Coordinates of C-alpha atoms in Angstrom, one line a residue:
X1 CA 14.3 -8.8 11.8
X2 CA 17.0 -11.0 10.6
X3 CA 15.0 -14.2 10.2
X4 CA 12.1 -13.9 7.9
X5 CA 9.8 -16.7 8.4
X6 CA 9.8 -18.0 11.9
X7 CA 10.0 -14.5 13.4
X8 CA 7.5 -12.8 11.2
X9 CA 4.9 -15.9 11.8
X10 CA 5.8 -15.5 15.8
X11 CA 5.5 -11.9 15.6
X12 CA 2.1 -12.5 13.6
X13 CA 0.5 -14.8 16.2
X14 CA 1.1 -12.5 18.8
X15 CA -0.7 -9.8 17.4
X16 CA -3.6 -12.0 15.8
X17 CA -4.6 -13.7 19.0
X18 CA -5.6 -10.7 20.6
X19 CA -8.8 -10.8 18.7
X20 CA -9.2 -14.6 17.6
X21 CA -8.7 -15.9 20.9
X22 CA -9.5 -13.1 23.3
X23 CA -11.4 -10.4 21.5
X24 CA -15.1 -10.4 19.9
X25 CA -14.2 -13.6 17.7
X26 CA -17.8 -14.8 17.2
X27 CA -19.0 -12.7 14.2
X28 CA -15.3 -13.0 12.7
X29 CA -15.5 -16.8 13.0
X30 CA -18.9 -17.1 11.5
X31 CA -18.0 -15.0 8.3
X32 CA -14.6 -17.0 8.3
X33 CA -16.7 -20.3 8.2
X34 CA -18.9 -19.1 5.4
X35 CA -16.1 -17.9 3.3
X36 CA -14.4 -21.3 3.9
X37 CA -17.6 -23.2 2.2
X38 CA -17.4 -20.4 -0.4
X39 CA -14.0 -21.0 -1.3
X40 CA -14.1 -24.8 -1.3
X41 CA -16.9 -24.3 -4.0
X42 CA -14.8 -21.8 -5.9
X43 CA -12.3 -24.5 -5.9
X44 CA -14.5 -27.3 -7.3
X45 CA -15.7 -24.9 -10.2
X46 CA -12.2 -24.2 -10.8
X47 CA -11.4 -28.0 -11.5
X48 CA -14.8 -28.1 -13.4
X49 CA -13.8 -25.4 -15.8
X50 CA -10.3 -27.1 -16.2
X51 CA -11.7 -30.2 -17.1
X52 CA -14.1 -28.5 -19.6
X53 CA -11.0 -26.7 -21.1
X54 CA -9.4 -30.1 -21.9
X55 CA -12.7 -31.1 -23.3
X56 CA -12.9 -28.4 -25.5
X57 CA -9.1 -28.9 -27.2
X58 CA -9.8 -32.6 -27.5
X59 CA -13.3 -32.0 -29.1
X60 CA -11.6 -29.4 -31.6
X61 CA -8.9 -31.7 -32.4
X62 CA -11.0 -34.7 -33.2
X63 CA -13.3 -32.3 -35.1
X64 CA -16.3 -33.3 -32.5
X65 CA -19.1 -30.3 -33.3
X66 CA -21.6 -31.9 -30.9
X67 CA -19.1 -32.5 -27.8
X68 CA -17.6 -28.9 -28.6
X69 CA -20.7 -26.7 -28.6
X70 CA -22.0 -28.8 -25.3
X71 CA -18.9 -28.0 -23.7
X72 CA -19.3 -24.1 -24.4
X73 CA -22.6 -24.0 -23.0
X74 CA -21.6 -26.0 -19.6
X75 CA -18.4 -23.7 -19.6
X76 CA -20.8 -20.5 -19.6
X77 CA -22.5 -21.8 -16.7
X78 CA -19.6 -22.6 -15.0
X79 CA -18.1 -18.9 -15.3
X80 CA -21.3 -17.4 -14.1
X81 CA -21.5 -19.7 -11.0
X82 CA -17.5 -18.8 -10.5
X83 CA -18.0 -14.9 -10.5
X84 CA -21.1 -15.3 -8.0
X85 CA -18.9 -17.4 -5.6
X86 CA -15.8 -14.8 -5.9
X87 CA -18.0 -11.8 -5.7
X88 CA -19.6 -13.1 -2.3
X89 CA -16.2 -14.6 -0.6
X90 CA -14.8 -11.2 -1.5
X91 CA -17.6 -9.2 0.6
X92 CA -17.0 -11.7 3.5
X93 CA -13.3 -11.3 3.4
X94 CA -13.7 -7.4 3.2
X95 CA -16.3 -7.7 6.3
X96 CA -13.7 -9.6 8.5
X97 CA -11.1 -7.2 7.6
X98 CA -13.0 -4.1 8.9
X99 CA -14.5 -6.0 12.2
X100 CA -10.9 -7.2 12.8
X101 CA -9.5 -3.7 12.1
X102 CA -11.9 -2.2 14.3
X103 CA -11.6 -4.2 17.4
X104 CA -7.7 -3.9 17.1
X105 CA -7.8 -0.2 16.6
X106 CA -9.6 0.1 19.7
X107 CA -7.3 -2.3 21.5
X108 CA -4.3 -0.3 20.6
X109 CA -5.9 3.3 21.3
X110 CA -6.9 1.7 24.9
X111 CA -3.3 1.0 25.3
X112 CA -2.4 4.2 24.0
X113 CA -4.0 6.1 26.2
X114 CA -3.4 3.7 29.3
X115 CA -1.7 5.3 32.1
X116 CA -1.0 8.2 29.7
X117 CA 1.3 6.0 27.5
X118 CA 0.8 8.5 24.7
X119 CA 2.7 11.1 26.5
X120 CA 5.5 9.2 27.6
X121 CA 5.9 7.7 24.1
X122 CA 5.7 11.4 22.4
X123 CA 8.0 12.9 25.2
X124 CA 10.5 10.3 26.6
X125 CA 10.4 6.7 25.1
X126 CA 11.7 7.4 21.4
X127 CA 12.2 4.2 20.4
X128 CA 8.9 3.9 19.1
X129 CA 8.9 5.9 15.9
X130 CA 5.7 7.5 14.7
X131 CA 3.0 5.8 17.0
X132 CA 0.3 7.9 15.0
X133 CA 1.0 5.7 11.7
X134 CA 1.2 2.4 13.7
X135 CA -2.5 3.0 14.9
X136 CA -3.8 4.6 11.7
X137 CA -1.7 2.5 8.7
X138 CA 0.1 -0.4 10.3
X139 CA -3.0 -1.8 11.9
X140 CA -5.0 -1.4 8.4
X141 CA -2.4 -2.8 6.4
X142 CA -1.9 -5.7 9.0
X143 CA -5.7 -6.6 8.9
X144 CA -6.0 -6.3 5.3
X145 CA -3.0 -8.4 4.2
X146 CA -3.6 -10.8 6.9
X147 CA -7.1 -11.7 5.8
X148 CA -5.8 -11.6 2.2
X149 CA -3.1 -14.0 2.7
X150 CA -5.1 -16.4 5.1
X151 CA -7.8 -16.6 2.1
X152 CA -4.7 -17.2 -0.3
X153 CA -3.4 -20.0 1.9
X154 CA -6.8 -21.6 2.6
X155 CA -7.6 -21.4 -1.3
X156 CA -4.2 -22.8 -2.2
X157 CA -4.8 -25.7 0.4
X158 CA -8.0 -26.5 -1.4
X159 CA -6.4 -25.9 -5.1
X160 CA -3.4 -28.4 -4.0
X161 CA -5.6 -31.2 -3.0
X162 CA -8.2 -30.9 -5.8
X163 CA -5.9 -30.4 -8.5
X164 CA -3.2 -33.0 -7.3
X165 CA -5.8 -35.6 -7.9
X166 CA -6.1 -34.7 -11.6
X167 CA -2.1 -34.7 -11.7
X168 CA -2.1 -38.1 -10.6
X169 CA -5.0 -39.6 -12.6
X170 CA -3.1 -38.4 -15.9
X171 CA 0.4 -39.0 -14.8
X172 CA 2.1 -40.0 -11.2
X173 CA 5.5 -38.3 -12.7
X174 CA 3.9 -34.8 -12.8
X175 CA 3.2 -34.8 -9.0
X176 CA 7.0 -36.1 -8.5
X177 CA 8.2 -33.4 -10.5
X178 CA 5.6 -30.6 -9.1
X179 CA 7.1 -31.6 -5.6
X180 CA 10.8 -31.2 -6.7
X181 CA 9.8 -27.7 -8.5
X182 CA 8.1 -26.1 -5.5
X183 CA 10.7 -27.3 -3.0
X184 CA 13.5 -25.4 -5.4
X185 CA 11.5 -22.5 -5.6
X186 CA 10.5 -22.1 -1.9
X187 CA 14.2 -22.6 -0.8
X188 CA 15.7 -20.2 -2.9
X189 CA 13.1 -17.7 -2.5
X190 CA 13.5 -17.8 1.3
X191 CA 17.5 -18.2 1.3
X192 CA 18.2 -15.2 -1.1
X193 CA 15.5 -13.0 -1.0
X194 CA 13.9 -13.0 2.3
X195 CA 16.4 -11.4 5.0
X196 CA 17.1 -8.6 2.7
X197 CA 13.8 -7.5 1.4
X198 CA 12.3 -7.8 4.9
X199 CA 14.8 -5.2 6.1
X200 CA 14.4 -2.8 3.4
X201 CA 10.7 -2.9 4.0
X202 CA 10.9 -2.2 7.5
X203 CA 13.3 0.7 6.9
X204 CA 11.4 2.1 4.0
X205 CA 8.1 2.0 6.2
X206 CA 10.1 4.0 9.2
X207 CA 11.7 6.7 6.4
X208 CA 8.2 7.2 4.8
X209 CA 6.7 7.7 8.2
X210 CA 9.4 10.2 9.2
X211 CA 8.8 12.4 6.0
X212 CA 5.3 12.6 6.7
X213 CA 5.7 13.8 10.0
X214 CA 8.4 16.1 8.8
X215 CA 5.8 17.8 6.7
X216 CA 3.2 17.8 9.4
X217 CA 5.6 19.6 11.8
X218 CA 5.8 22.2 9.0
X219 CA 1.8 22.3 8.9
X220 CA 1.6 22.8 12.8
X221 CA 4.4 25.4 12.9
X222 CA 3.8 27.0 9.6
X223 CA 3.3 30.7 11.1
X224 CA 6.5 30.6 13.4
X225 CA 8.3 29.2 10.2
X226 CA 7.1 32.2 8.2
X227 CA 7.9 34.8 11.0
X228 CA 11.5 33.3 11.1
X229 CA 11.6 33.3 7.3
X230 CA 13.0 29.6 7.7
X231 CA 11.9 28.6 4.1
X232 CA 15.4 27.3 3.2
X233 CA 16.5 25.5 6.3
X234 CA 13.2 23.7 6.7
X235 CA 12.9 22.7 3.1
X236 CA 16.7 21.6 3.1
X237 CA 15.8 19.4 6.2
X238 CA 12.5 18.1 4.4
X239 CA 14.4 17.2 1.1
X240 CA 17.1 15.5 3.1
X241 CA 14.5 13.2 4.9
X242 CA 13.0 12.6 1.7
X243 CA 16.1 11.7 0.0
X244 CA 16.5 8.9 2.7
X245 CA 13.3 7.4 1.8
X246 CA 14.4 7.8 -1.9
X247 CA 17.7 5.9 -1.7
X248 CA 16.2 3.1 0.6
X249 CA 13.7 2.9 -2.1
X250 CA 16.1 2.7 -4.9
X251 CA 17.6 -0.3 -3.3
X252 CA 14.2 -2.0 -2.4
X253 CA 13.0 -1.7 -6.3
X254 CA 16.5 -3.2 -7.3
X255 CA 15.9 -6.2 -5.2
X256 CA 12.2 -6.7 -6.0
X257 CA 12.0 -5.7 -9.6
X258 CA 15.3 -6.8 -10.9
X259 CA 16.9 -9.8 -8.9
X260 CA 13.7 -11.2 -7.2
X261 CA 11.6 -10.8 -10.7
X262 CA 14.6 -12.5 -12.8
X263 CA 14.2 -15.4 -10.7
X264 CA 10.3 -15.3 -10.5
X265 CA 9.5 -15.1 -14.2
X266 CA 12.0 -17.7 -15.2
X267 CA 10.6 -20.3 -12.6
X268 CA 7.0 -18.8 -13.2
X269 CA 7.0 -20.0 -16.8
X270 CA 8.3 -23.5 -16.2
X271 CA 4.9 -25.0 -15.4
X272 CA 3.6 -24.2 -19.3
X273 CA 6.5 -26.3 -20.4
X274 CA 6.6 -29.3 -18.0
X275 CA 3.4 -31.0 -18.4
X276 CA 4.0 -31.2 -22.0
X277 CA 7.8 -32.7 -21.8
X278 CA 6.2 -35.4 -19.5
X279 CA 3.1 -36.2 -21.3
X280 CA 4.1 -35.2 -25.1
X281 CA 5.5 -38.7 -26.1
X282 CA 2.2 -40.1 -24.8
X283 CA 0.2 -37.6 -27.0
X284 CA 2.2 -38.7 -30.0
X285 CA 2.0 -42.1 -29.5
X286 CA -1.8 -41.8 -29.2
X287 CA -2.1 -43.1 -25.9
X288 CA -3.6 -39.8 -24.3
X289 CA -6.1 -37.2 -26.1
X290 CA -4.2 -34.0 -26.8
X291 CA -6.9 -32.0 -24.3
X292 CA -5.5 -33.9 -21.7
X293 CA -2.1 -32.2 -21.9
X294 CA -4.2 -28.6 -21.9
X295 CA -6.0 -30.1 -18.6
X296 CA -2.6 -31.4 -17.2
X297 CA -1.0 -27.8 -17.8
X298 CA -3.8 -26.1 -16.3
X299 CA -3.7 -28.2 -13.1
X300 CA -0.2 -27.9 -12.9
X301 CA 0.0 -24.1 -13.1
X302 CA -2.9 -24.0 -10.6
X303 CA -1.1 -26.7 -8.0
X304 CA 2.4 -24.8 -8.7
X305 CA 1.2 -21.4 -8.2
X306 CA -0.8 -22.4 -5.1
X307 CA 2.3 -24.1 -3.5
X308 CA 4.7 -21.4 -4.5
X309 CA 2.5 -18.7 -3.3
X310 CA 5.5 -17.1 -1.2
X311 CA 7.5 -16.9 -4.7
X312 CA 5.1 -15.3 -6.5
X313 CA 3.9 -12.7 -3.7
X314 CA 7.1 -12.3 -1.9
X315 CA 7.5 -8.6 -2.1
X316 CA 4.2 -8.6 -0.6
X317 CA 5.2 -11.1 2.0
X318 CA 8.3 -8.9 2.8
X319 CA 6.0 -5.8 3.3
X320 CA 3.7 -7.6 5.3
X321 CA 6.5 -8.8 7.3
X322 CA 7.8 -5.5 7.8
X323 CA 4.5 -4.3 8.7
X324 CA 4.2 -7.0 11.4
X325 CA 7.2 -6.0 13.1
X326 CA 6.3 -2.5 13.5
X327 CA 3.1 -3.4 15.2
X328 CA 4.7 -6.1 17.2
X329 CA 7.1 -3.8 18.5
X330 CA 4.4 -1.4 19.2
X331 CA 2.4 -4.1 21.3
X332 CA 5.2 -5.5 23.0
X333 CA 6.2 -1.9 24.4
X334 CA 2.8 -1.9 26.5
X335 CA 3.6 -5.4 27.7
X336 CA 6.8 -4.8 29.1
X337 CA 7.8 -2.6 32.1
X338 CA 7.5 0.7 30.8
X339 CA 10.7 2.3 32.2
X340 CA 14.4 1.2 32.9
X341 CA 14.4 3.4 36.2
X342 CA 11.2 1.2 37.7
X343 CA 13.4 -0.1 40.6
X344 CA 14.4 3.9 41.3
X345 CA 12.4 6.1 43.8
X346 CA 9.4 7.3 42.9
X347 CA 7.3 10.1 44.1
X348 CA 4.4 9.1 46.2
X349 CA 0.5 10.3 45.7
X350 CA -1.8 10.8 48.5
X351 CA -5.4 11.6 48.2
X352 CA -7.1 14.2 50.3
X353 CA -8.8 17.5 49.9
X354 CA -6.0 20.2 49.5
X355 CA -3.0 20.5 47.9
X356 CA 0.5 20.0 49.3
X357 CA 4.0 19.0 49.0
X358 CA 6.1 16.8 51.6
X359 CA 9.9 16.5 51.4
X360 CA 9.3 16.6 47.6
X361 CA 12.7 15.7 45.6
X362 CA 12.0 15.7 41.9
X363 CA 14.2 15.0 39.0
X364 CA 13.7 14.9 35.1
X365 CA 12.2 11.8 33.9
X366 CA 15.4 10.3 33.0
X367 CA 16.9 10.7 36.8
X368 CA 19.7 12.8 35.1
X369 CA 18.9 16.3 36.8
X370 CA 17.6 17.2 40.2
X371 CA 15.1 20.0 40.0
X372 CA 14.0 20.1 43.7
X373 CA 15.1 18.8 46.7
X374 CA 13.2 18.5 50.2
X375 CA 10.5 21.0 49.0
X376 CA 7.6 21.2 51.5
X377 CA 4.3 23.4 51.1
X378 CA 0.6 23.0 52.0
X379 CA -2.3 24.8 50.2
X380 CA -5.9 24.5 52.1
X381 CA -9.0 24.5 50.4
X382 CA -10.2 28.0 49.1
X383 CA -6.5 29.0 49.2
X384 CA -4.5 30.5 46.2
X385 CA -1.2 30.5 45.4
X386 CA 1.2 32.0 43.0
X387 CA 4.5 30.6 42.1
X388 CA 6.9 33.0 40.5
X389 CA 10.4 32.8 39.1
X390 CA 12.6 33.3 36.1
X391 CA 12.0 31.3 32.9
X392 CA 13.7 27.9 33.2
X393 CA 13.8 27.8 37.2
X394 CA 11.3 24.9 37.4
X395 CA 7.5 25.9 37.9
X396 CA 6.0 24.1 35.0
X397 CA 8.2 20.7 36.1
X398 CA 6.2 21.2 39.6
X399 CA 2.8 21.5 38.1
X400 CA 3.8 18.1 35.9
X401 CA 4.8 16.6 39.1
X402 CA 1.3 17.7 40.7
X403 CA -0.4 16.3 37.5
X404 CA 1.3 12.8 37.8
X405 CA 3.4 13.3 34.5
X406 CA 6.8 13.4 36.2
X407 CA 7.2 10.7 38.8
X408 CA 11.1 10.6 39.2
X409 CA 11.8 11.3 42.5
X410 CA 11.1 11.0 46.4
X411 CA 8.7 12.4 48.8
X412 CA 5.0 12.9 48.7
X413 CA 2.5 14.9 46.9
X414 CA -1.0 15.6 48.2
X415 CA -4.1 16.2 46.1
X416 CA -7.6 15.2 45.1
X417 CA -8.7 12.8 42.6
X418 CA -7.4 14.3 39.1
X419 CA -11.0 14.5 38.5
X420 CA -11.3 17.2 40.8
X421 CA -8.5 19.5 39.1
X422 CA -8.7 21.5 35.9
X423 CA -5.3 22.3 34.5
X424 CA -5.0 25.4 32.2
X425 CA -1.9 25.5 30.6
X426 CA -0.4 28.4 28.5
X427 CA -1.3 27.0 25.0
X428 CA -4.7 25.4 25.9
X429 CA -5.5 22.3 23.7
X430 CA -8.5 22.9 21.1
X431 CA -10.3 19.9 20.2
X432 CA -11.6 19.3 16.4
X433 CA -15.2 20.0 17.0
X434 CA -18.2 22.7 17.9
X435 CA -17.8 25.6 19.9
X436 CA -19.9 23.6 22.4
X437 CA -17.6 20.9 22.5
X438 CA -14.5 23.2 23.1
X439 CA -16.4 24.6 26.1
X440 CA -17.6 21.4 28.0
X441 CA -14.1 19.7 27.1
X442 CA -12.8 17.7 29.0
X443 CA -15.7 16.7 30.9
X444 CA -19.5 15.6 29.0
X445 CA -21.7 18.5 30.3
X446 CA -24.5 17.1 28.0
X447 CA -27.2 18.7 30.0
X448 CA -25.8 22.3 30.0
X449 CA -28.3 24.5 27.8
X450 CA -27.3 26.8 25.0
X451 CA -28.1 29.5 27.1
X452 CA -25.9 28.8 29.9
X453 CA -23.0 28.4 27.3
X454 CA -24.0 31.9 25.8
X455 CA -23.6 33.6 29.2
X456 CA -20.0 31.7 29.7
X457 CA -19.0 33.0 26.3
X458 CA -20.4 36.7 26.9
X459 CA -18.4 36.5 30.5
X460 CA -15.1 35.8 28.8
X461 CA -15.2 38.2 25.8
X462 CA -15.8 35.8 23.3
X463 CA -19.6 36.8 22.3
X464 CA -18.7 37.6 18.9
X465 CA -17.9 34.0 17.9
X466 CA -21.4 33.3 18.2
X467 CA -22.4 35.5 15.7
X468 CA -19.5 34.7 13.5
X469 CA -20.0 31.3 13.3
X470 CA -23.6 31.0 13.5
X471 CA -24.2 29.4 17.2
X472 CA -22.4 26.6 19.1
X473 CA -22.7 23.9 16.9
X474 CA -20.5 24.6 13.9
X475 CA -17.1 22.4 13.7
X476 CA -13.9 24.3 13.4
X477 CA -10.2 24.0 13.5
X478 CA -10.1 26.4 16.2
X479 CA -6.6 26.3 17.1
X480 CA -6.0 28.0 13.5
X481 CA -9.1 30.3 13.7
X482 CA -8.3 31.7 17.2
X483 CA -5.6 33.9 18.6
X484 CA -3.6 32.2 21.4
X485 CA -5.4 35.1 23.8
X486 CA -8.8 34.1 22.2
X487 CA -7.6 30.6 22.9
X488 CA -6.8 31.4 26.7
X489 CA -10.3 33.0 27.1
X490 CA -12.2 30.2 25.9
X491 CA -10.0 27.9 28.5
X492 CA -11.4 30.0 31.0
X493 CA -14.8 29.4 29.8
X494 CA -14.1 25.7 30.2
X495 CA -13.5 26.5 34.1
X496 CA -16.7 28.4 34.1
X497 CA -18.7 25.4 32.7
X498 CA -16.8 22.7 34.6
X499 CA -16.7 24.8 38.3
X500 CA -14.0 22.4 39.3
X501 CA -12.7 22.8 43.2
X502 CA -9.3 22.7 42.2
X503 CA -7.5 24.7 39.2
X504 CA -3.8 24.9 38.3
X505 CA -2.8 27.6 36.0
X506 CA 0.6 27.3 34.2
X507 CA 1.1 31.0 32.3
X508 CA -2.7 30.8 31.4
X509 CA -3.1 34.6 31.0
X510 CA 0.4 35.3 29.5
X511 CA -1.3 36.4 26.0
X512 CA -4.1 38.5 27.8
X513 CA -4.0 42.2 28.3
X514 CA -4.1 43.2 32.1
X515 CA -7.9 44.0 31.9
X516 CA -8.9 40.8 30.5
X517 CA -6.4 39.0 33.0
X518 CA -8.0 40.8 36.0
X519 CA -11.6 40.1 34.9
X520 CA -10.8 36.5 34.5
X521 CA -9.0 36.1 37.6
X522 CA -11.9 38.1 39.4
X523 CA -14.3 35.1 38.3
X524 CA -11.8 32.6 39.4
X525 CA -11.9 34.3 43.0
X526 CA -15.8 34.6 43.1
X527 CA -16.1 30.4 42.4
X528 CA -14.1 30.0 45.9
X529 CA -12.0 27.7 43.9
X530 CA -8.6 26.3 45.4
X531 CA -6.0 27.6 42.6
X532 CA -2.3 27.7 41.9
X533 CA -0.7 29.7 39.4
X534 CA 2.6 29.7 37.3
X535 CA 3.4 33.3 36.0
X536 CA 6.0 36.1 35.7
X537 CA 3.6 39.1 35.9
X538 CA 3.7 41.0 39.2
X539 CA 0.2 41.9 38.5
X540 CA -0.9 38.3 39.6
X541 CA 0.3 39.0 43.3
X542 CA -2.9 40.6 44.2
X543 CA -5.1 37.6 43.2
X544 CA -3.4 35.1 45.2
X545 CA -3.0 34.7 49.2
X546 CA 0.5 33.0 48.9
X547 CA 3.4 33.9 46.6
X548 CA 6.6 31.8 46.5
X549 CA 9.4 32.9 44.5
X550 CA 11.8 29.9 42.8
X551 CA 15.3 30.3 41.4
X552 CA 17.6 27.8 39.6
X553 CA 17.7 26.3 36.1
X554 CA 15.3 23.4 35.2
X555 CA 13.1 22.4 32.0

C-alpha cells in the first residue's frame, strides 16, 4: 500500500490477467485492435490539424488570403473526421469495458458463492470489509478506469512519437528540453504525492462503504429501531461514521486540490512558454515563420501532456490505485487457505441415507469454545427428532454443523447430499421476486403448474395473497410485506413444493399460533419425511418420535 507504482502495477496485472489471459478474451481483443487503429488515425488527424493551425498563423502574418482560406476549408474537413474517429473509438472503449465488467463480475460472484465463502466473509472473516461494494462498485471502477487509462497510454505513445518528429524537425533543442521537463514532473509527482494520496483514497473508499452499510442496517432493522425508539443512538452512530469519512475527505482535498494543483498548474503552463523562449530569436531574425512557433507550441503541449499523463491525472491515478488495492485484496482472499486453523481437526462428513452424529465434538468456528463433546445420535429414515433446551444451549449450532457451515471440531456427521435436505430457519429468507419464485426456492421447479401452487398456498393458509396481488407473478419485497408468521407459512409451502426426503426445522413455527403449527406439522408427517426440529414449545413433542433435551451455554 505504501509503494505507489510497483505495487499498483503488480496488483493491477493480477486482476487484469484473469480476463485477458484466461477469460473470454477474443471479442475484447478484436475490439481493442480496432480501437488501436482508430487511435492511430486520430493521432494523425491531430498532427494534421496542428500543422494547419501553424499555416493559418503564418498566412495571417504574411497577409496571404488564398493560403488562409484554403487552410480554413481543410481544417473544417479535419475537424469532421476528428469527431467521427473520436465517437467511434469512444463506443469501442465502452464496449470493451462492459464485456470486461460482465466477465469479472461473474468470476468474483463465482468465487463469492464457492464453498459458501459469502457465509464465512459475512460472519467470521472481518478482514474483508464490504464485499458487496467490492463486487458492485470496485469492479465497475476497475474496468472503466483500466480501459480509460489504457486508451490514454496508447494514445500518449502515438502522440509522443508523431509530435516528437515535428519538434525535432523544427528544433532538436525542443526535444531535449522536453525530456528534462518530463523527468522532473514525473519524479516530483511520484515522490511527493504518490504515497500520501493513494493511502487517503483507499481510506476514503473504506469509510464511504462503512457509512453506506450503516444506512443499510437502519433500513433492514427500521421496525426494531422504531420499537426501541432508538432514533438518537442510531442517528449519533451514523453521524460518527460519516464524520470519519468527512475528516478523511478534508485531508484528501487538501492534498489533491491545494498541494498537488499548485505544482500541477505551475508546471502545466510551461509548455506554452518554452517553445517561444527557444524559437523566439529565430522568428525575430526572420529564420522561421511565426506560425512555426504556434505549431511547435501545439506539438510541445501535446507531447508534454502525454508524457506527463501521470502528473495531469494524478488524482485519478491514486483513486484508481485504491480501487485496484481493494479488488486485489478481495482476489487474494479467495486464493489463499481460508483459515488460520486449517491444520486443526475438522468434522468429517459421511454420505448415507440417514442422519447421524458419531463422537461429535463441536467448537465455535474460531476454536475458542467447545459446544459438544463426544455427542452421538442416529435418526433413521422416516424418523423424527425434536431437540429442546434453553436458549443459548447450542441447539442451532448443531444444525449449523449438520449443514456444513461450522466445521471446527472432530468426529463424524452422517447425512445424505445437501440437495436432499431442506433447511427451514426461524426467519425464512425471502428472495426479491414473484410469489411463484418464493414457493419454488431454492429449487427450479419450472414444470410445476399454477394450479398446483394455488393448492400449496391454500394448504398453508395464504390463499388471500393470490387475491391481494393478482396471482403468482407479481414481484414484491416479500420480507417487508409479510409478517414473520406469514413468512414461516410460506416456507412450509416451499416444503410442500419440494417434497424433500429430509427436513431440518430451526424454530420454524415460533411465530405461528398452535393451530397453524399443528396443521403444518401434520402435513410434514403425512409426507413420510425424515425431519429434525429445534424448538422450545412442549406442544412440539407430540409430532416427534424422539425428543432430546440439551443444556449449557453456547451461541
